[in-house]
Every structure is written in C-alpha cells, then in structure tokens.
Coordinates of N, CA and C in Angstrom, one line a residue:
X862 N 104.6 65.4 -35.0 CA 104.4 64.0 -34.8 C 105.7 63.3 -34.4
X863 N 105.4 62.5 -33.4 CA 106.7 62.1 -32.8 C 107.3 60.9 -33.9
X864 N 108.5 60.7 -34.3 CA 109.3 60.0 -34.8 C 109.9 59.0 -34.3
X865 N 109.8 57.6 -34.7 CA 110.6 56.3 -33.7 C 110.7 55.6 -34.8
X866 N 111.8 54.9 -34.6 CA 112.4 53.6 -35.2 C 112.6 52.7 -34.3
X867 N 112.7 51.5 -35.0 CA 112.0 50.0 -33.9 C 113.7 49.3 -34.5
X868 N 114.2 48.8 -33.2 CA 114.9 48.1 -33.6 C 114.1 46.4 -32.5
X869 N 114.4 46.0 -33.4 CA 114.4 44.0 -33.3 C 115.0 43.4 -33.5
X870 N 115.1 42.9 -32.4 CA 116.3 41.8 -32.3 C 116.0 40.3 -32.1
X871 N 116.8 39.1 -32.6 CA 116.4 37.9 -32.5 C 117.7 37.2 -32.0
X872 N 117.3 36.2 -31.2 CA 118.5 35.2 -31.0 C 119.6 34.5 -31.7
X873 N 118.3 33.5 -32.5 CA 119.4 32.4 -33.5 C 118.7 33.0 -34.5
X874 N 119.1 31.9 -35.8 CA 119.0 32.2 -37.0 C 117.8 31.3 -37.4
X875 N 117.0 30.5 -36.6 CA 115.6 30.0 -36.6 C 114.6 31.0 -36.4
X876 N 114.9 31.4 -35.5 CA 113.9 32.8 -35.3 C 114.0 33.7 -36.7
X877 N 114.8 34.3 -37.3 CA 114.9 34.9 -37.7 C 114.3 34.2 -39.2
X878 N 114.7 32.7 -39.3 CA 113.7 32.2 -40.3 C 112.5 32.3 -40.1
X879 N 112.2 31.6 -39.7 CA 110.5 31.3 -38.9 C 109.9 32.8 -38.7
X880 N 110.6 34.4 -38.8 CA 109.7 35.4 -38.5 C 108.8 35.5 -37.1
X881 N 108.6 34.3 -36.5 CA 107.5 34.6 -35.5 C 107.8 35.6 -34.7
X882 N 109.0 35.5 -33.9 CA 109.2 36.4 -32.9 C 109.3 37.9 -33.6
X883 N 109.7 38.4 -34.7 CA 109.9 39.4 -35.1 C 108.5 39.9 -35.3
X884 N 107.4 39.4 -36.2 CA 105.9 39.7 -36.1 C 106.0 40.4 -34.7
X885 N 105.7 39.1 -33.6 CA 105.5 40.0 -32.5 C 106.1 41.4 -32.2
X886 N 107.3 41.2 -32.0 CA 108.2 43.0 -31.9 C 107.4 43.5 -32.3
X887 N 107.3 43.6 -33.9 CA 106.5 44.7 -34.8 C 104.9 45.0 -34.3
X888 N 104.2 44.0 -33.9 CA 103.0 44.0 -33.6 C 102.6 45.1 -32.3
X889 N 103.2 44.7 -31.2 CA 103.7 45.4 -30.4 C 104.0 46.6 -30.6
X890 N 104.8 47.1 -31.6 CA 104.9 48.3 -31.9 C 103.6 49.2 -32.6
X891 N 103.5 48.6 -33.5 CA 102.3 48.8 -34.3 C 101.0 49.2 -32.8
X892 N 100.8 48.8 -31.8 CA 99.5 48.8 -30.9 C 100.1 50.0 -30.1
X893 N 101.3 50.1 -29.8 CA 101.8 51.7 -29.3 C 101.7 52.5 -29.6
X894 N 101.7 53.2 -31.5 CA 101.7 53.4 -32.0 C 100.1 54.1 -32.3
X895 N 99.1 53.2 -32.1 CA 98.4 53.6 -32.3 C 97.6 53.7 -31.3
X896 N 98.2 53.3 -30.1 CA 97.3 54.2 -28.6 C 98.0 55.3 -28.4
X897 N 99.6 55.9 -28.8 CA 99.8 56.9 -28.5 C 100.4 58.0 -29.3
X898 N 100.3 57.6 -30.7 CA 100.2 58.3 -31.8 C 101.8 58.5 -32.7
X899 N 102.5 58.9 -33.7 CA 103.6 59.3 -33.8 C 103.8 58.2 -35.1
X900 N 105.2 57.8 -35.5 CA 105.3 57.2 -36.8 C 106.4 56.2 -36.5
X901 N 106.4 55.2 -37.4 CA 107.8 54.7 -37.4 C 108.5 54.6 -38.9
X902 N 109.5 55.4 -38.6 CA 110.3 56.1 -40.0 C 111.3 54.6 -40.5
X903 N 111.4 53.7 -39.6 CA 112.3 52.7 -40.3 C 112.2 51.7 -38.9
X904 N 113.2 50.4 -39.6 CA 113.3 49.4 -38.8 C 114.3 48.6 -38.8
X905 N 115.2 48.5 -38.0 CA 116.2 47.7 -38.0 C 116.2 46.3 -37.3
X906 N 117.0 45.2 -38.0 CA 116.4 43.8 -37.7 C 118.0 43.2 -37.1
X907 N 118.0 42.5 -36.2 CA 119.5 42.0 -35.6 C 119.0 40.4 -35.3
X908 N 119.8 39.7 -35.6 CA 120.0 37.9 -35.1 C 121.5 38.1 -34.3
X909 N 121.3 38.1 -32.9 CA 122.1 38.4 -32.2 C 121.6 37.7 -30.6
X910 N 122.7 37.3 -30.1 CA 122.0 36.7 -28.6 C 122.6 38.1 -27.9
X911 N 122.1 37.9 -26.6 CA 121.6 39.1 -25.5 C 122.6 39.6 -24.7
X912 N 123.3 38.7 -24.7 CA 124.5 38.7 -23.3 C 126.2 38.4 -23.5
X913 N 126.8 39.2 -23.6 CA 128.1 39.0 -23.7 C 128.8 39.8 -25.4
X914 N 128.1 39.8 -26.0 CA 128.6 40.4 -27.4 C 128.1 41.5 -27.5
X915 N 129.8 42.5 -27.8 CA 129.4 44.1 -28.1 C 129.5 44.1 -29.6
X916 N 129.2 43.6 -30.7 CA 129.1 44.0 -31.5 C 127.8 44.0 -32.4
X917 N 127.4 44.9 -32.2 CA 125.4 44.8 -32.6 C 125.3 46.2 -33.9
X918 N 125.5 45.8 -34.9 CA 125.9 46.8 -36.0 C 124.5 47.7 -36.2
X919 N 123.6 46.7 -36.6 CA 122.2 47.5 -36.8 C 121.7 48.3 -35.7
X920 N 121.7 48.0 -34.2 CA 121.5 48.9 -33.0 C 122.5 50.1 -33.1
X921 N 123.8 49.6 -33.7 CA 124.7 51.1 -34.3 C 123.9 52.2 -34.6
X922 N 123.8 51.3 -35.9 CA 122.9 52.0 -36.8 C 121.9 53.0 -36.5
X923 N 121.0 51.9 -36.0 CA 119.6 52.6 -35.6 C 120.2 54.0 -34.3
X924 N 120.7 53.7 -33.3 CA 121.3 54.9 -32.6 C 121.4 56.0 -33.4
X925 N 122.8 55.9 -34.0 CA 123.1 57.1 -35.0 C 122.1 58.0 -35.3
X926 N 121.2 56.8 -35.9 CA 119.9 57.5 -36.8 C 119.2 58.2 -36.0
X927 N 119.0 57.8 -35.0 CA 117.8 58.3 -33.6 C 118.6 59.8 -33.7
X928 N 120.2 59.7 -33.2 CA 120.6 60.8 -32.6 C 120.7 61.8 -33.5
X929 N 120.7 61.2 -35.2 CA 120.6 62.3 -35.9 C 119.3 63.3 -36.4
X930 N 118.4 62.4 -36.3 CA 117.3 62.7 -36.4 C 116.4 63.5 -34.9
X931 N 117.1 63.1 -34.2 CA 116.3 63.5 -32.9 C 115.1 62.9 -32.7
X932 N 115.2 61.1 -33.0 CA 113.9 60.1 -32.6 C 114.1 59.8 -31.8
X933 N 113.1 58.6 -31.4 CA 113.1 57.7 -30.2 C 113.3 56.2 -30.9
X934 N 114.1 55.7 -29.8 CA 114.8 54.2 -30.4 C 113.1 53.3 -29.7
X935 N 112.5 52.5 -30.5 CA 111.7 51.8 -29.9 C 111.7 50.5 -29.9
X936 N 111.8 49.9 -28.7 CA 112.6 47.9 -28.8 C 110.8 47.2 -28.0
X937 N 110.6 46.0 -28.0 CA 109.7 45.4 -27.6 C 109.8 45.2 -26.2
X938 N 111.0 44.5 -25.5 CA 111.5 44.9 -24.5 C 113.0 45.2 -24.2
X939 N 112.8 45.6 -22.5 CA 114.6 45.7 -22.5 C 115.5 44.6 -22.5
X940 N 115.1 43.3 -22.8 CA 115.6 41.9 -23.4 C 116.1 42.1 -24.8
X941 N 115.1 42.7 -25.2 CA 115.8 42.9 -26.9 C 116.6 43.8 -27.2
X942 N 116.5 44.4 -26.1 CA 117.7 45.4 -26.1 C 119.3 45.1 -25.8
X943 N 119.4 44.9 -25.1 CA 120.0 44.2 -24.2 C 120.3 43.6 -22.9
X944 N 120.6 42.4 -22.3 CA 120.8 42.1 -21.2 C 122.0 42.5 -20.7
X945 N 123.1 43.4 -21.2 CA 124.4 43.5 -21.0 C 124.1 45.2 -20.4
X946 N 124.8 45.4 -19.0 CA 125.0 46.8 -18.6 C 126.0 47.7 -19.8
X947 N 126.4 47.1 -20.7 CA 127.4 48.1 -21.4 C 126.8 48.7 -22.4
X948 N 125.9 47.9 -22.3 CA 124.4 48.5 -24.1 C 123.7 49.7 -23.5
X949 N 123.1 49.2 -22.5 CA 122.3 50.0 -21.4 C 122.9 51.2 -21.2
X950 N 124.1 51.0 -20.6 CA 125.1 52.5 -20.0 C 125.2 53.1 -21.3
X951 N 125.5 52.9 -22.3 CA 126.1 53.4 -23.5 C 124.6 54.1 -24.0
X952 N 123.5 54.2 -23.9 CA 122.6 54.8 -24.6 C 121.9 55.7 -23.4
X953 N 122.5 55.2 -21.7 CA 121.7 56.4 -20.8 C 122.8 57.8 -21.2
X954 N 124.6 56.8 -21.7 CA 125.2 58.1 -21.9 C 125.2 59.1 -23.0
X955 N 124.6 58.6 -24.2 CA 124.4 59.1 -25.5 C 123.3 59.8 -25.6
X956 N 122.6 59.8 -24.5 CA 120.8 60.5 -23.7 C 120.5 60.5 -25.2
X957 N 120.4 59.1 -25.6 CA 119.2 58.6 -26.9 C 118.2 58.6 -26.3
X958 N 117.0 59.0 -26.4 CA 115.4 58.3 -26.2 C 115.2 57.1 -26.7
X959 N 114.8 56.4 -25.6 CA 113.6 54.9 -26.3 C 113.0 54.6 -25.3
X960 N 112.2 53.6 -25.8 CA 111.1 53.2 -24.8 C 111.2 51.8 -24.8
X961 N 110.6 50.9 -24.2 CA 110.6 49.6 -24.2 C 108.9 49.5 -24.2
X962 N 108.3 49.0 -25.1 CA 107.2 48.4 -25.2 C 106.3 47.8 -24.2
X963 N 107.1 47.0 -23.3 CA 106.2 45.9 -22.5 C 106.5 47.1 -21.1
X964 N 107.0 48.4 -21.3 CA 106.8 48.8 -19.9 C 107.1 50.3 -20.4
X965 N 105.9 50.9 -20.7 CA 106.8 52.6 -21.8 C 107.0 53.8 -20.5
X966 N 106.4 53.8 -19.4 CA 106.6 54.4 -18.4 C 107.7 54.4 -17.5
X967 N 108.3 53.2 -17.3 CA 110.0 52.7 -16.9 C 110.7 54.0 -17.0
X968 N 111.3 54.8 -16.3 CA 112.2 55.8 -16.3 C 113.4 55.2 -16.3
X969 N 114.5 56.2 -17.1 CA 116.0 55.5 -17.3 C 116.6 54.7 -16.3
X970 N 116.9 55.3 -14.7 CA 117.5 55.2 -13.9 C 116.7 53.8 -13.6
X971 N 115.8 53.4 -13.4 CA 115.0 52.1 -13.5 C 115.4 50.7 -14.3
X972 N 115.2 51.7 -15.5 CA 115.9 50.3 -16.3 C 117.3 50.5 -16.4
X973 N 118.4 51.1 -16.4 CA 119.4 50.8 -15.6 C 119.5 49.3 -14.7
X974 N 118.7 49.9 -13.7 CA 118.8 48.8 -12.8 C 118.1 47.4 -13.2
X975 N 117.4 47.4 -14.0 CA 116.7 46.6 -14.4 C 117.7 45.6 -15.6
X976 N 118.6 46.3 -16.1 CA 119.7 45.6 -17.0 C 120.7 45.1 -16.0
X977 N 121.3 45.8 -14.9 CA 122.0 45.0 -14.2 C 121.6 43.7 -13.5
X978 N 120.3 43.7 -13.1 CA 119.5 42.1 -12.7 C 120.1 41.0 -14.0
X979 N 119.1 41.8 -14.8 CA 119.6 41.0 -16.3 C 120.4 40.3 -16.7
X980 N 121.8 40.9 -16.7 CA 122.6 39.8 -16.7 C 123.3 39.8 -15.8
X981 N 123.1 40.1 -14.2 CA 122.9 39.0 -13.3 C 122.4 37.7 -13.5
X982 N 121.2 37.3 -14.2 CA 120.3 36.3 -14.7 C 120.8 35.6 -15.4
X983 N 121.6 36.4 -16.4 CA 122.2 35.4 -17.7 C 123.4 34.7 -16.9
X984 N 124.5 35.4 -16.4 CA 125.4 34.7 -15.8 C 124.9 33.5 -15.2
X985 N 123.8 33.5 -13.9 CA 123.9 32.2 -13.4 C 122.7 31.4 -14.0
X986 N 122.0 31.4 -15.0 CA 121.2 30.7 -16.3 C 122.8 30.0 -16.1
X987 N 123.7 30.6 -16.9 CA 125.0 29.7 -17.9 C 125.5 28.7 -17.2
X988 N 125.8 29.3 -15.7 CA 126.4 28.4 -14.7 C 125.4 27.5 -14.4
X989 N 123.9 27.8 -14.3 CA 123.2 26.2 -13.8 C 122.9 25.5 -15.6
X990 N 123.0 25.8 -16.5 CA 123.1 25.6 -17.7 C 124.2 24.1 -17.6
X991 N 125.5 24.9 -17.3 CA 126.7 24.3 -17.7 C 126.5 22.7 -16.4
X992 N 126.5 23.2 -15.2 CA 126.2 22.8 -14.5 C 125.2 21.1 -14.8
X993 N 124.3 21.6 -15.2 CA 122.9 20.3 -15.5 C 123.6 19.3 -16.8
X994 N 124.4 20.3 -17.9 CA 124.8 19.3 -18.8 C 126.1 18.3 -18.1
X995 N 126.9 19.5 -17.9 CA 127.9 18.0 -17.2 C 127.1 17.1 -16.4
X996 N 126.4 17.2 -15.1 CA 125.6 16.1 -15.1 C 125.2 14.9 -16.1
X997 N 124.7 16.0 -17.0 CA 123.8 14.7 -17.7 C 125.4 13.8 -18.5
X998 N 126.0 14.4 -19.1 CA 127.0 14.0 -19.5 C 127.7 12.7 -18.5
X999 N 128.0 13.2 -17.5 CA 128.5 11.7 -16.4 C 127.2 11.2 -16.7
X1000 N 126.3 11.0 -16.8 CA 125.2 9.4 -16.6 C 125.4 9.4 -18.5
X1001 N 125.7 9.7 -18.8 CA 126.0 8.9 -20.2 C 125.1 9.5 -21.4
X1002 N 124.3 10.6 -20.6 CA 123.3 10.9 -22.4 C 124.1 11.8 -22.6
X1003 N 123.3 11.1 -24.0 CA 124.1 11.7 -25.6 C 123.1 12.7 -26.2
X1004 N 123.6 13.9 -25.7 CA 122.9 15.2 -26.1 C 122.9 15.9 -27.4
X1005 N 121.9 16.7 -27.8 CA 121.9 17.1 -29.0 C 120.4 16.2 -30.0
X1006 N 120.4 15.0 -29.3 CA 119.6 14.0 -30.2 C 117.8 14.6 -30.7
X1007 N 117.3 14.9 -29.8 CA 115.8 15.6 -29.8 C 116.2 16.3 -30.6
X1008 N 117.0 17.9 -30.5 CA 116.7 19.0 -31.2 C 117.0 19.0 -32.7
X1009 N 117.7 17.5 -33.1 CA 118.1 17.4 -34.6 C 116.7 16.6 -35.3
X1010 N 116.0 15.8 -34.3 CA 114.7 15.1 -34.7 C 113.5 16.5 -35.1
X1011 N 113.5 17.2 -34.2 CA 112.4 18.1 -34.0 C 112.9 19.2 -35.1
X1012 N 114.1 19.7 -35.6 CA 114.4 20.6 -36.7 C 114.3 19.6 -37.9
X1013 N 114.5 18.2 -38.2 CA 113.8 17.8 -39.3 C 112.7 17.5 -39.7
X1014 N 111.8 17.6 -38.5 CA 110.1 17.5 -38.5 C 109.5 18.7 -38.9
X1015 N 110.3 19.5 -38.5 CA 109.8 21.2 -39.0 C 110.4 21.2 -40.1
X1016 N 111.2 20.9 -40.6 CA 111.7 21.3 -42.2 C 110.6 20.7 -43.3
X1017 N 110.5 19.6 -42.4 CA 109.1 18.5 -43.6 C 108.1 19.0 -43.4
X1018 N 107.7 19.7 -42.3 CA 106.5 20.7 -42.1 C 106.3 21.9 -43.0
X1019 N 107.1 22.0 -43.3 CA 107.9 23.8 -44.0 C 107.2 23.4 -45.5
X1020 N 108.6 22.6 -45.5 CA 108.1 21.6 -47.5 C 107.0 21.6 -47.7
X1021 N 105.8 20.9 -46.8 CA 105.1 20.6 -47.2 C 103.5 21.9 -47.2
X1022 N 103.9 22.4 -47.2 CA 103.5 23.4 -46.6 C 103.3 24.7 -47.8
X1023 N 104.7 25.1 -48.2 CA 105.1 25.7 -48.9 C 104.5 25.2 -50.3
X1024 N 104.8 23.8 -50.1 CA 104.2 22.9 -51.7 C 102.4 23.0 -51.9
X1025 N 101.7 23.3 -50.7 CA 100.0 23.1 -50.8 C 100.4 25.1 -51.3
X1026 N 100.8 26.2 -50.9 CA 100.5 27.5 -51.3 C 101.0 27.4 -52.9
X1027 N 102.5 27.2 -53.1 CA 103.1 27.1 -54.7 C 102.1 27.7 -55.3
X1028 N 100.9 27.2 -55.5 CA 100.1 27.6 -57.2 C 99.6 28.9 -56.8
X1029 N 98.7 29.2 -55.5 CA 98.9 30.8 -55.3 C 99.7 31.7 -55.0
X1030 N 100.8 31.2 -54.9 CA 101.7 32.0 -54.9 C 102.2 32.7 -55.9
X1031 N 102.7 31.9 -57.0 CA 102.6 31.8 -58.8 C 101.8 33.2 -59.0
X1032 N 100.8 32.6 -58.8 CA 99.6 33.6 -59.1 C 99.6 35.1 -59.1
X1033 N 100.0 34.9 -57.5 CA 100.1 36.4 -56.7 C 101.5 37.1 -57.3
X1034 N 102.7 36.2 -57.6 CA 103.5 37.2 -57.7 C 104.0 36.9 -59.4
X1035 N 103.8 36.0 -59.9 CA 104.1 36.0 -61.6 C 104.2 37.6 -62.2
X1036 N 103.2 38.1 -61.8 CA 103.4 38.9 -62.9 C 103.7 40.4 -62.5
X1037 N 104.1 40.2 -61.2 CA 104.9 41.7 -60.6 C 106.2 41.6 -61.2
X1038 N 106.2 43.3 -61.1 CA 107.2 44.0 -62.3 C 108.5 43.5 -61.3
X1039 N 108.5 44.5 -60.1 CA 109.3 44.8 -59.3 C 110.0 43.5 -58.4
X1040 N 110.9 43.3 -58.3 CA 111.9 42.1 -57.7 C 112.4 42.4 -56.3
X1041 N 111.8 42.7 -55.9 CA 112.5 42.8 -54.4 C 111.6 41.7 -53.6
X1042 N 112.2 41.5 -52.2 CA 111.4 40.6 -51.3 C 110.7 41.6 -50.7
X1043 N 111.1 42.9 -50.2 CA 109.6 43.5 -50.0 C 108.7 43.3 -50.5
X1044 N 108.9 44.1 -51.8 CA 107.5 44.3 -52.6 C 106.9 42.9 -52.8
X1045 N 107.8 41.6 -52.6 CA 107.1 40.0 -52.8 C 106.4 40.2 -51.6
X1046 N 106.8 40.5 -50.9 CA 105.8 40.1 -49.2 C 105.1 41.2 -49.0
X1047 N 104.8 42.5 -49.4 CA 103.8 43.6 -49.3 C 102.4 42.8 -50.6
X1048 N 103.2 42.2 -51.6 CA 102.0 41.5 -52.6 C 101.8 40.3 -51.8
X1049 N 102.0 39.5 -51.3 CA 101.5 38.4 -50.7 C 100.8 38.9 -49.1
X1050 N 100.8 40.4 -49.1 CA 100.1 40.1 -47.5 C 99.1 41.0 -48.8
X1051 N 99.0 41.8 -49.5 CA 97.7 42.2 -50.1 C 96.5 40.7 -50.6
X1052 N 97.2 40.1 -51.0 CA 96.5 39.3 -52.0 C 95.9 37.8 -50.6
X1053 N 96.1 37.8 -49.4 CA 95.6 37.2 -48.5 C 95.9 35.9 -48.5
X1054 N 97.5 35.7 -49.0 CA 98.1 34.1 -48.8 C 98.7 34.2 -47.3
X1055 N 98.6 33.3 -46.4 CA 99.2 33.7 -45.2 C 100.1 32.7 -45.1
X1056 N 101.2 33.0 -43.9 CA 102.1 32.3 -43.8 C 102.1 31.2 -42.9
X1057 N 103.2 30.4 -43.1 CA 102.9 29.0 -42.3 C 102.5 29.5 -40.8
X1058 N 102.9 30.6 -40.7 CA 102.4 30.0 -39.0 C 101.0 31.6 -38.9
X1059 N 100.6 31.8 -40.0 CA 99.2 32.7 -40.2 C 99.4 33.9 -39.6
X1060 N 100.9 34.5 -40.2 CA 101.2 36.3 -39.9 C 101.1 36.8 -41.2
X1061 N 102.0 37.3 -40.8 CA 102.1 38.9 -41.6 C 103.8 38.3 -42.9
X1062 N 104.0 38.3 -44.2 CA 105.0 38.3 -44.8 C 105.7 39.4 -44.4
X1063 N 107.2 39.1 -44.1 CA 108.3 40.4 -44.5 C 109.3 39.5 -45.2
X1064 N 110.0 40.3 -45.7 CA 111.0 39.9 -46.7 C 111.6 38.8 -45.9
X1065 N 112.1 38.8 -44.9 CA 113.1 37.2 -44.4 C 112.0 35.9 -44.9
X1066 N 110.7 36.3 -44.2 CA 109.8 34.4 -44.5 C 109.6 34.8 -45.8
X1067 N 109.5 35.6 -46.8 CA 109.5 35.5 -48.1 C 110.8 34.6 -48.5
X1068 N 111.8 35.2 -48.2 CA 113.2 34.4 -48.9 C 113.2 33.0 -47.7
X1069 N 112.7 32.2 -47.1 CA 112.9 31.1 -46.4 C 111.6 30.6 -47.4
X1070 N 110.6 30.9 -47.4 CA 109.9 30.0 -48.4 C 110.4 29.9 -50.1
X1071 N 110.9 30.8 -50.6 CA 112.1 30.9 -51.8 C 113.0 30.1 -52.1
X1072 N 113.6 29.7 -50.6 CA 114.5 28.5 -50.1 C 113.9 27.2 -50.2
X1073 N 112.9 27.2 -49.3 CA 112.0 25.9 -49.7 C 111.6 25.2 -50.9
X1074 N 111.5 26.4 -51.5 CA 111.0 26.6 -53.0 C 111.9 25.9 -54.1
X1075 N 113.3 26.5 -53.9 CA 114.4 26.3 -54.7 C 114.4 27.9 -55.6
X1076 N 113.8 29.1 -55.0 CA 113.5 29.5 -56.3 C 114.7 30.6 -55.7
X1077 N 115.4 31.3 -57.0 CA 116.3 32.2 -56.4 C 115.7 33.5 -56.1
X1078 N 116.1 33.8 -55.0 CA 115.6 35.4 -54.5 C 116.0 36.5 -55.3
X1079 N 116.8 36.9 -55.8 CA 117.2 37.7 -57.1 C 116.7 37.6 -58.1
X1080 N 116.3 36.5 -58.8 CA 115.8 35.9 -60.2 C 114.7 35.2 -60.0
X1081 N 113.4 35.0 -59.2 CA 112.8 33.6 -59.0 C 112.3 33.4 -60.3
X1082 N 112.2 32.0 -60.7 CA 111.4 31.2 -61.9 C 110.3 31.4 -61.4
X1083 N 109.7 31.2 -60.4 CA 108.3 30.8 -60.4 C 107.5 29.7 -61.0
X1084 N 108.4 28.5 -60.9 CA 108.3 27.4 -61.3 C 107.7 26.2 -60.9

C-alpha cells in the first residue's frame, strides 16, 4: 500500500484559526485517497505565505520523512506548495515523490514550469498591489479601515456562537480522561457538535474556540 503524507499549508494566521482552508486540503486528500487507494501516515500543517520565504520547517520535515520512508509528499495544490522556483527545484532535486491534488497527472518537468509562471504572478500581483495603494494613498484614503470592522464582526460572530454550543460541549468533553486537543476534537466530531462554519474539528479550531471560551488548552475548567 502506497504511503503519503499531506503537507498543508496556510497563509495568515486567520486561516489557520478559522480551519476552513485546511478542512479543504484534508478533504481533498481524503477523496484521492479513496479513488486511488494507499494511506496517509501523518500530516504536517504550515501558516506561511507562498512567495519569497525559504524558511518552511514543517515542509522540512515532512521531506525528510517522505525521503526516509520512501513516501509520497501529498499538497492540495502546487500553490501550497510553493510559488517560489527554489521549493520546486529543491524537491525535483531531492527526486522526493508528490503529487498535487488538483492536477495528480502533472509530470515533474511540467510543474517546474508551472512554478516559474507562479511567481512570475506573485511578482507582478506585488507591483500592481503596490502600485493601486499608492494611488489610493494620493486621493487621501485611509486604508486598513474595512478589514478592522469586518475582523470585529467575525470575532462577535465567533463569541456568539461558541456561547449557543458551551452546554454541549461541557457535555461532550467533561468527562474525558485524556487532555489533548486531538482527542478534544476526535470527541467533538464523534459526538456530532459541529463547528462554526459546519466541518470537521482538528485540534487548531478546538483551541480557537478554547480561546473564545477563556478555557485553558492544557487545563480546561469547562466552565
């Protein structure tokens, strides 16, 4: 049986609260998996942007592991992999196996090429990026204002949210032995409380509702 580990990657550190985008990775993986058979032995998780930064510890990681084990590295796409030719080059030269999800037929020399577009892309994204804000800046707006309204609309969304589950939650995890946020979020997806935005728990939206909560992730009261 073929052996693969999934690495996932996230941008900011909202993503990485919120879980959404990581469900998807996993989900994705999970439907490969089961049209084409084989396991996934582990999973490495990164909050990292795409373009310009070589330091991506967990993709270390997960490499290593592939090369020690003789698996296949498996990403959702070659976005999450990387947008940077140096990530790319560095694993056609370490002849690690992986696949990319959204395209599992893509031969190496392909996506090669397909990473050099890439950040082609990001480069001039930054420059029409940079470009539109100084604009906006000469006419006089004052930027930043929306995205601080709209993250405290979601935080009172969160609260409130988190405060209607509280009593099942209590319920579900009071009286487990074990303290981990795993095992909190393997009992909350058994016991059929779902999360704010109606996935799957893994240990990060376990400890973001924790946070909401006030309750400590090491010790919770359950209070």
């Amino acid at each position: 049986m073929k052996t693969y580990y999934l690495y996932k990657r996230i941008s900011s550190r909202k993503q990485l609260a919120s879980g959404l985008s990581l469900e998807a990775q996993h989900k994705l993986a999970l439907d490969y998996i089961e049209a084409n058979g084989g396991v996934i032995a582990g999973e490495f998780t990164e909050q990292e942007t795409a373009s310009g930064k070589k330091k991506r510890p967990q993709l270390q990681k997960a490499l290593a592991l592939c090369k020690k084990k003789k698996a296949t590295l498996m990403v959702a796409n070659l976005t999450r992999l990387s947008r940077s030719v140096y990530f790319t080059s560095m694993l056609l030269k370490d002849n690690v196996d992986f696949v990319c999800l959204d395209m599992p037929n893509v031969d190496k020399p392909m996506i090669q090429m397909m990473s050099i577009m890439a950040e082609w892309e990001v480069d001039q994204c930054s420059k029409r990026t940079k470009l539109a804000l100084a604009a906006a800046r000469a006419r006089g707006v004052k930027l930043g204002v929306n995205g601080k309204k709209l993250g405290k609309q979601n935080e009172k969304a969160a609260f409130a949210y988190y405060q209607g589950i509280k009593k099942d939650v209590i319920v579900s995890l009071g009286k487990t032995r074990k303290r981990t946020l795993q095992h909190y979020a393997d009992t909350l997806n058994r016991s059929g409380i779902q999360t704010r935005c109606n996935g799957k728990w893994y240990p990060q939206t376990v400890k973001n509702m924790f946070k909401h909560l006030q309750w400590n992730p090491k010790a919770p009261s359950f209070a």
